[in-house]
Short mmCIF file of C-alpha atoms in Angstrom, two decimals:
data_model
loop_
_atom_site.label_atom_id
_atom_site.label_comp_id
_atom_site.label_asym_id
_atom_site.label_seq_id
_atom_site.Cartn_x
_atom_site.Cartn_y
_atom_site.Cartn_z
CA MET M 1 0.00 0.00 0.00
CA LYS M 2 1.06 3.56 -0.49
CA LEU M 3 -0.12 7.10 0.16
CA ILE M 4 -0.77 9.30 -2.87
CA TYR M 5 -0.70 13.06 -2.28
CA LEU M 6 -2.13 15.27 -5.03
CA HIS M 7 -1.48 19.00 -4.80
CA ALA M 8 -1.10 22.24 -6.74
CA VAL M 9 1.36 24.03 -4.52
CA SER M 10 1.92 26.96 -6.90
CA ARG M 11 -1.72 28.11 -6.70
CA CYS M 12 -3.21 26.47 -3.63
CA VAL M 13 -2.50 27.87 -0.17
CA PRO M 14 -3.88 24.80 1.66
CA CYS M 15 -1.58 22.67 -0.51
CA GLN M 16 1.40 24.74 0.58
CA HIS M 17 0.56 24.06 4.24
CA MET M 18 -0.11 20.37 3.61
CA THR M 19 3.12 19.96 1.66
CA ASP M 20 4.99 21.21 4.71
CA ARG M 21 3.16 18.63 6.86
CA VAL M 22 3.75 15.81 4.38
CA THR M 23 7.44 16.70 4.19
CA ALA M 24 7.76 16.77 7.99
CA VAL M 25 6.09 13.38 8.37
CA ALA M 26 8.11 11.91 5.48
CA GLN M 27 11.33 13.03 7.15
CA LYS M 28 10.28 11.40 10.43
CA HIS M 29 9.28 8.16 8.68
CA PRO M 30 11.34 7.70 5.50
CA GLU M 31 10.29 4.05 5.30
CA TRP M 32 6.64 4.94 4.66
CA PRO M 33 5.73 4.76 0.94
CA ILE M 34 4.38 7.90 -0.74
CA THR M 35 3.89 9.29 -4.20
CA ILE M 36 3.61 13.08 -4.45
CA ILE M 37 2.03 14.49 -7.61
CA ASP M 38 1.75 18.16 -8.56
CA VAL M 39 -1.45 18.15 -10.63
CA ASP M 40 -0.37 21.25 -12.59
CA GLU M 41 3.08 19.96 -13.49
CA HIS M 42 2.05 16.33 -14.09
CA PRO M 43 -1.65 16.22 -15.02
CA GLU M 44 -1.17 12.96 -16.91
CA ASP M 45 -0.11 11.26 -13.67
CA ALA M 46 -2.89 12.82 -11.58
CA ASP M 47 -5.87 12.36 -13.91
CA GLY M 48 -6.24 8.66 -13.20
CA TYR M 49 -7.06 9.33 -9.55
CA GLY M 50 -10.34 11.14 -10.20
CA TYR M 51 -9.61 14.09 -7.96
CA THR M 52 -11.88 17.15 -7.93
CA VAL M 53 -10.10 19.29 -5.33
CA VAL M 54 -6.59 19.69 -4.02
CA PRO M 55 -5.09 18.75 -1.73
CA THR M 56 -6.28 15.15 -2.03
CA PHE M 57 -4.86 12.18 -0.16
CA LEU M 58 -5.46 8.58 -1.16
CA VAL M 59 -4.29 5.23 0.11
CA ILE M 60 -3.92 2.72 -2.70
CA GLU M 61 -3.48 -1.01 -2.28
CA HIS M 62 -1.46 -2.25 -5.22
CA ASP M 63 -1.85 -5.77 -6.57
CA GLU M 64 1.66 -6.86 -7.55
CA ILE M 65 0.37 -9.54 -9.93
CA THR M 66 -2.20 -7.54 -11.92
CA GLY M 67 -0.56 -4.15 -11.44
CA ILE M 68 -3.96 -2.69 -10.57
CA GLY M 69 -4.38 -0.44 -7.55
CA GLU M 70 -7.50 -0.26 -5.41
CA GLU M 71 -8.36 2.89 -3.48
CA ILE M 72 -9.03 2.09 0.15
CA TRP M 73 -9.11 5.60 1.67
CA ARG M 74 -9.51 9.19 0.42
CA SER M 75 -9.49 12.62 2.03
CA GLU M 76 -9.95 15.94 0.27
CA GLY M 77 -8.74 19.20 1.78
CA ARG M 78 -6.55 19.78 4.79
CA ILE M 79 -5.91 17.12 7.38
CA SER M 80 -3.97 17.40 10.61
CA GLU M 81 -0.45 16.06 10.99
CA VAL M 82 -1.84 13.55 13.52
CA GLN M 83 -4.44 12.31 11.01
CA LEU M 84 -1.77 12.10 8.34
CA GLU M 85 0.53 10.05 10.56
CA THR M 86 -2.32 7.79 11.70
CA VAL M 87 -3.52 6.95 8.20
CA TRP M 88 -0.08 6.86 6.58
CA GLY M 89 1.39 4.82 9.42
CA ALA M 90 -1.29 2.17 8.91
CA VAL M 91 -0.20 1.80 5.31
#
């Protein structure tokens, strides 16, 4: 499983705050898997996740055999650092 973080940091103030939180948690737990996608810079990578707002967080369970990922959790908008660590840590 991995956490996917979709943002548009150049135009989204909540994304700027969340990116700071994601970075802080990632530095504390470098072993936790994450993919960070700037939806403005890499729309082709973000479009498959069906996001409507940023920031968006998803937890994806990836099937190694089929290569298909299944979404098991989603949150749109800001979340606290505690929520982020709780969800991400369970991945």
